[in-house]
Every structure is written in C-alpha cells, then in structure tokens.
PDB file of C-alpha atoms in Angstrom:
ATOM      1  CA  UNK Q   6       0.000   0.000   0.000  1.00 87.00           C
ATOM      2  CA  UNK Q   7       2.879   2.369   0.833  1.00 87.00           C
ATOM      3  CA  UNK Q   8       4.531   1.787  -2.542  1.00 89.00           C
ATOM      4  CA  UNK Q   9       1.200   2.280  -4.293  1.00 91.00           C
ATOM      5  CA  UNK Q  10       0.660   5.625  -2.553  1.00 93.00           C
ATOM      6  CA  UNK Q  11       4.238   6.711  -3.270  1.00 90.00           C
ATOM      7  CA  UNK Q  12       3.840   5.834  -6.966  1.00 92.00           C
ATOM      8  CA  UNK Q  13       0.589   7.782  -7.030  1.00 94.00           C
ATOM      9  CA  UNK Q  14       2.313  10.765  -5.399  1.00 93.00           C
ATOM     10  CA  UNK Q  15       5.109  10.683  -8.005  1.00 93.00           C
ATOM     11  CA  UNK Q  16       2.563  10.470 -10.803  1.00 93.00           C
ATOM     12  CA  UNK Q  17       0.646  13.451  -9.415  1.00 93.00           C
ATOM     13  CA  UNK Q  18       3.867  15.453  -9.108  1.00 93.00           C
ATOM     14  CA  UNK Q  19       4.694  14.601 -12.697  1.00 93.00           C
ATOM     15  CA  UNK Q  20       1.260  15.730 -13.849  1.00 94.00           C
ATOM     16  CA  UNK Q  21       1.517  18.971 -11.860  1.00 92.00           C
ATOM     17  CA  UNK Q  22       4.982  19.753 -13.230  1.00 91.00           C
ATOM     18  CA  UNK Q  23       3.960  19.019 -16.813  1.00 89.00           C
ATOM     19  CA  UNK Q  24       6.448  20.565 -19.210  1.00 89.00           C
ATOM     20  CA  UNK Q  25       7.399  23.461 -16.932  1.00 90.00           C
ATOM     21  CA  UNK Q  26      10.935  23.962 -15.722  1.00 90.00           C
ATOM     22  CA  UNK Q  27       9.798  24.435 -12.112  1.00 91.00           C
ATOM     23  CA  UNK Q  28       6.489  23.873 -10.351  1.00 91.00           C
ATOM     24  CA  UNK Q  29       5.541  27.563 -10.361  1.00 89.00           C
ATOM     25  CA  UNK Q  30       7.025  28.725 -13.658  1.00 84.00           C
ATOM     26  CA  UNK Q  31      10.549  29.660 -14.668  1.00 86.00           C
ATOM     27  CA  UNK Q  32      12.048  30.252 -11.234  1.00 87.00           C
ATOM     28  CA  UNK Q  33      12.337  27.843  -8.306  1.00 89.00           C
ATOM     29  CA  UNK Q  34      10.192  28.163  -5.191  1.00 90.00           C
ATOM     30  CA  UNK Q  35      10.353  26.473  -1.808  1.00 91.00           C
ATOM     31  CA  UNK Q  36       8.165  23.655  -3.151  1.00 91.00           C
ATOM     32  CA  UNK Q  37      10.840  22.947  -5.750  1.00 91.00           C
ATOM     33  CA  UNK Q  38      13.472  22.674  -3.021  1.00 91.00           C
ATOM     34  CA  UNK Q  39      11.280  20.297  -1.036  1.00 92.00           C
ATOM     35  CA  UNK Q  40      10.364  18.107  -4.003  1.00 93.00           C
ATOM     36  CA  UNK Q  41      13.950  18.022  -5.275  1.00 92.00           C
ATOM     37  CA  UNK Q  42      15.227  17.037  -1.821  1.00 91.00           C
ATOM     38  CA  UNK Q  43      12.986  13.962  -1.976  1.00 91.00           C
ATOM     39  CA  UNK Q  44      13.360  13.058  -5.638  1.00 93.00           C
ATOM     40  CA  UNK Q  45      17.111  13.409  -6.163  1.00 90.00           C
ATOM     41  CA  UNK Q  46      18.150  10.754  -3.622  1.00 91.00           C
ATOM     42  CA  UNK Q  47      15.414   8.456  -4.898  1.00 90.00           C
ATOM     43  CA  UNK Q  48      16.652   8.946  -8.454  1.00 89.00           C
ATOM     44  CA  UNK Q  49      20.405   8.767  -7.806  1.00 88.00           C
ATOM     45  CA  UNK Q  50      20.859   6.405  -4.835  1.00 87.00           C
ATOM     46  CA  UNK Q  51      21.350   2.674  -5.128  1.00 87.00           C
ATOM     47  CA  UNK Q  52      18.393   1.142  -3.357  1.00 83.00           C
ATOM     48  CA  UNK Q  53      17.787  -2.449  -2.278  1.00 83.00           C
ATOM     49  CA  UNK Q  54      14.268  -2.336  -3.714  1.00 82.00           C
ATOM     50  CA  UNK Q  55      14.119  -0.365  -6.937  1.00 85.00           C
ATOM     51  CA  UNK Q  56      10.352  -0.383  -7.578  1.00 88.00           C
ATOM     52  CA  UNK Q  57       9.822   3.253  -6.721  1.00 89.00           C
ATOM     53  CA  UNK Q  58      13.058   4.282  -8.423  1.00 91.00           C
ATOM     54  CA  UNK Q  59      11.974   2.543 -11.633  1.00 92.00           C
ATOM     55  CA  UNK Q  60       8.620   4.312 -11.510  1.00 91.00           C
ATOM     56  CA  UNK Q  61      10.373   7.659 -11.054  1.00 91.00           C
ATOM     57  CA  UNK Q  62      12.671   6.896 -14.002  1.00 92.00           C
ATOM     58  CA  UNK Q  63       9.596   6.204 -16.125  1.00 94.00           C
ATOM     59  CA  UNK Q  64       8.363   9.763 -15.433  1.00 93.00           C
ATOM     60  CA  UNK Q  65      10.700  11.546 -17.827  1.00 94.00           C
ATOM     61  CA  UNK Q  66       9.715  15.087 -16.847  1.00 93.00           C
ATOM     62  CA  UNK Q  67      10.611  14.453 -13.178  1.00 93.00           C
ATOM     63  CA  UNK Q  68      13.950  12.939 -14.210  1.00 93.00           C
ATOM     64  CA  UNK Q  69      14.658  15.964 -16.408  1.00 92.00           C
ATOM     65  CA  UNK Q  70      13.590  18.221 -13.528  1.00 92.00           C
ATOM     66  CA  UNK Q  71      16.119  16.615 -11.162  1.00 92.00           C
ATOM     67  CA  UNK Q  72      18.874  16.584 -13.764  1.00 90.00           C
ATOM     68  CA  UNK Q  73      18.226  20.232 -14.576  1.00 90.00           C
ATOM     69  CA  UNK Q  74      18.421  21.311 -10.931  1.00 90.00           C
ATOM     70  CA  UNK Q  75      21.520  19.197 -10.346  1.00 89.00           C
ATOM     71  CA  UNK Q  76      23.333  20.692 -13.321  1.00 89.00           C
ATOM     72  CA  UNK Q  77      22.147  24.227 -12.555  1.00 88.00           C
ATOM     73  CA  UNK Q  78      22.818  24.383  -8.806  1.00 87.00           C
ATOM     74  CA  UNK Q  79      25.268  21.504  -8.277  1.00 83.00           C
ATOM     75  CA  UNK Q  80      27.337  21.450 -11.457  1.00 80.00           C
ATOM     76  CA  UNK Q  81      30.067  19.153 -10.153  1.00 74.00           C
ATOM     77  CA  UNK Q  82      27.758  16.843  -8.197  1.00 58.00           C
ATOM     78  CA  UNK Q  83      24.983  16.172 -10.656  1.00 45.00           C
ATOM     79  CA  UNK Q  84      26.351  17.132 -14.024  1.00 47.00           C
ATOM     80  CA  UNK Q  85      28.040  14.663 -16.298  1.00 51.00           C
ATOM     81  CA  UNK Q  86      31.242  16.639 -16.470  1.00 49.00           C
ATOM     82  CA  UNK Q  87      33.368  16.973 -13.390  1.00 50.00           C
ATOM     83  CA  UNK Q  88      36.134  19.495 -12.920  1.00 51.00           C
ATOM     84  CA  UNK Q  89      39.545  18.067 -13.654  1.00 48.00           C
ATOM     85  CA  UNK Q  90      41.202  16.812 -10.494  1.00 52.00           C
ATOM     86  CA  UNK Q  91      44.090  18.910  -9.254  1.00 50.00           C
ATOM     87  CA  UNK Q  92      47.193  16.801  -8.968  1.00 48.00           C
ATOM     88  CA  UNK Q  93      48.766  16.888  -5.544  1.00 50.00           C
ATOM     89  CA  UNK Q  94      51.749  19.112  -6.047  1.00 48.00           C
ATOM     90  CA  UNK Q  95      55.222  18.027  -5.196  1.00 48.00           C
ATOM     91  CA  UNK Q  96      55.785  21.292  -3.377  1.00 48.00           C
ATOM     92  CA  UNK Q  97      53.085  20.569  -0.791  1.00 47.00           C
ATOM     93  CA  UNK Q  98      50.353  22.437  -2.648  1.00 47.00           C
ATOM     94  CA  UNK Q  99      47.788  19.940  -1.394  1.00 50.00           C
ATOM     95  CA  UNK Q 100      46.805  22.486   1.239  1.00 49.00           C
ATOM     96  CA  UNK Q 101      46.337  25.049  -1.538  1.00 55.00           C
ATOM     97  CA  UNK Q 102      43.535  23.021  -3.158  1.00 65.00           C
ATOM     98  CA  UNK Q 103      41.057  24.562  -0.761  1.00 72.00           C
ATOM     99  CA  UNK Q 104      42.737  27.202   1.373  1.00 75.00           C
ATOM    100  CA  UNK Q 105      39.566  27.769   3.381  1.00 81.00           C
ATOM    101  CA  UNK Q 106      38.809  24.118   4.110  1.00 83.00           C
ATOM    102  CA  UNK Q 107      39.444  24.370   7.860  1.00 84.00           C
ATOM    103  CA  UNK Q 108      37.367  27.549   8.129  1.00 85.00           C
ATOM    104  CA  UNK Q 109      34.500  25.913   6.237  1.00 83.00           C
ATOM    105  CA  UNK Q 110      34.633  22.883   8.511  1.00 86.00           C
ATOM    106  CA  UNK Q 111      34.573  25.041  11.624  1.00 85.00           C
ATOM    107  CA  UNK Q 112      31.727  27.126  10.239  1.00 85.00           C
ATOM    108  CA  UNK Q 113      29.764  23.963   9.435  1.00 88.00           C
ATOM    109  CA  UNK Q 114      30.208  22.687  12.976  1.00 88.00           C
ATOM    110  CA  UNK Q 115      29.145  26.035  14.430  1.00 87.00           C
ATOM    111  CA  UNK Q 116      26.048  26.233  12.234  1.00 88.00           C
ATOM    112  CA  UNK Q 117      25.107  22.695  13.248  1.00 87.00           C
ATOM    113  CA  UNK Q 118      25.612  23.491  16.912  1.00 86.00           C
ATOM    114  CA  UNK Q 119      23.492  26.645  16.688  1.00 88.00           C
ATOM    115  CA  UNK Q 120      20.777  24.723  14.860  1.00 88.00           C
ATOM    116  CA  UNK Q 121      20.723  21.994  17.510  1.00 88.00           C
ATOM    117  CA  UNK Q 122      20.652  24.500  20.357  1.00 84.00           C
ATOM    118  CA  UNK Q 123      17.894  26.458  18.647  1.00 85.00           C
ATOM    119  CA  UNK Q 124      15.859  23.297  18.261  1.00 82.00           C
ATOM    120  CA  UNK Q 125      16.444  22.384  21.914  1.00 84.00           C
ATOM    121  CA  UNK Q 126      15.225  25.805  23.069  1.00 80.00           C
ATOM    122  CA  UNK Q 127      12.252  25.973  20.725  1.00 85.00           C
ATOM    123  CA  UNK Q 128      11.079  22.452  21.495  1.00 84.00           C
ATOM    124  CA  UNK Q 129      11.324  23.026  25.240  1.00 83.00           C
ATOM    125  CA  UNK Q 130      14.034  20.439  25.857  1.00 84.00           C
ATOM    126  CA  UNK Q 131      16.209  23.189  27.325  1.00 77.00           C
ATOM    127  CA  UNK Q 132      14.904  26.333  28.959  1.00 77.00           C
ATOM    128  CA  UNK Q 133      16.463  29.273  30.704  1.00 77.00           C
ATOM    129  CA  UNK Q 134      15.002  30.256  34.050  1.00 77.00           C
ATOM    130  CA  UNK Q 135      16.103  33.435  35.668  1.00 77.00           C
ATOM    131  CA  UNK Q 136      16.635  33.363  39.343  1.00 71.00           C
ATOM    132  CA  UNK Q 137      19.018  34.621  41.886  1.00 62.00           C
ATOM    133  CA  UNK Q 138      19.417  37.738  43.924  1.00 58.00           C
ATOM    134  CA  UNK Q 139      16.816  40.496  43.623  1.00 55.00           C
ATOM    135  CA  UNK Q 140      17.408  44.262  44.026  1.00 57.00           C
ATOM    136  CA  UNK Q 141      19.431  45.420  47.023  1.00 57.00           C
ATOM    137  CA  UNK Q 142      20.752  41.926  47.594  1.00 57.00           C
ATOM    138  CA  UNK Q 143      17.399  40.533  48.781  1.00 57.00           C
ATOM    139  CA  UNK Q 144      16.252  37.073  47.845  1.00 57.00           C
ATOM    140  CA  UNK Q 145      12.878  36.915  46.094  1.00 55.00           C
ATOM    141  CA  UNK Q 146      10.070  36.196  48.519  1.00 54.00           C
ATOM    142  CA  UNK Q 147       7.444  33.579  47.797  1.00 54.00           C
ATOM    143  CA  UNK Q 148       3.876  34.793  47.291  1.00 53.00           C
ATOM    144  CA  UNK Q 149       2.582  33.231  50.501  1.00 54.00           C
ATOM    145  CA  UNK Q 150       5.304  34.915  52.507  1.00 49.00           C
ATOM    146  CA  UNK Q 151       4.461  38.292  50.967  1.00 49.00           C
ATOM    147  CA  UNK Q 152       0.809  37.892  51.934  1.00 50.00           C
ATOM    148  CA  UNK Q 153       1.742  36.991  55.513  1.00 50.00           C
ATOM    149  CA  UNK Q 154       4.004  40.033  55.812  1.00 51.00           C
ATOM    150  CA  UNK Q 155       1.194  42.435  54.853  1.00 50.00           C
TER     151      UNK Q 155
END
C-alpha cells in the first residue's frame, strides 16, 4: 500500500509539473526545493528495492527536472562533467587546493551546533530560568510569605 501511494504521489507530481521547468514557472520556489530534496536521492541512490526508483525513471519530466536542478545548482555533483582533479603538487600544494577548508569545517560545525541548540530551546528540551538575587541583595520572597508580611 505504501509503494502504491508513493507511486501515485510521483505520478501526481509529474502531472503537476507538466512541461514546466519548475512547479511555479521559470524560477524555483520552496516547493521545488522540497520536491527536489525527496526526488534526487530516490533517483540517484542505489536502493535495495528499486520499484519506486523505476517508476520515477519512467516519469521523464521528473527525471529531467532533477537533472536540470543538479546541473544548474550543483554542477560538479549532478552534471556529467566533473572538474579536472588537481594533482597533488610536489611542493606541498595539497593544502592550496582549498585554502579555506578548515574555516569551512569550523563554520559547518558552528552552524550545526546553533541549529541543535535552537531546536532544543524551541522544542522546550532546554529552557532558561532566571533566578538569583533580587534588588538590594534581597532574595525573592514567595507569594505566601508576601501575603503573611502584609
């Protein structure tokens, strides 16, 4: 039943796309990003059960859609031509292949950490509670104690 519904979903996407370049015309929208993020792995990955992949490959406009996005936005990942590999230099130029590699790695880790912390705060897993010393060095007084003092 799951495969049947997935095939139906792919068929409906194919019908909706028709002969357009993107789902809403000539420029991509967030729906295109979402659909591509689901279709590209299904199209390109080696799967143990290829029923759904074969159905997707039979929908030529969806295959062209994925190939177009891959070549447009990921030219070295999805396109047929790859950039020529840089030979590792004898003068130690291996580090010069990507001079900002370490910075990119650090930035990736930081972005991931911020994303995880943001999720933890927004989902309520972690919360910040303010407490401590009130004005003039006094501890906050509980509500019942305030009522008794009055």
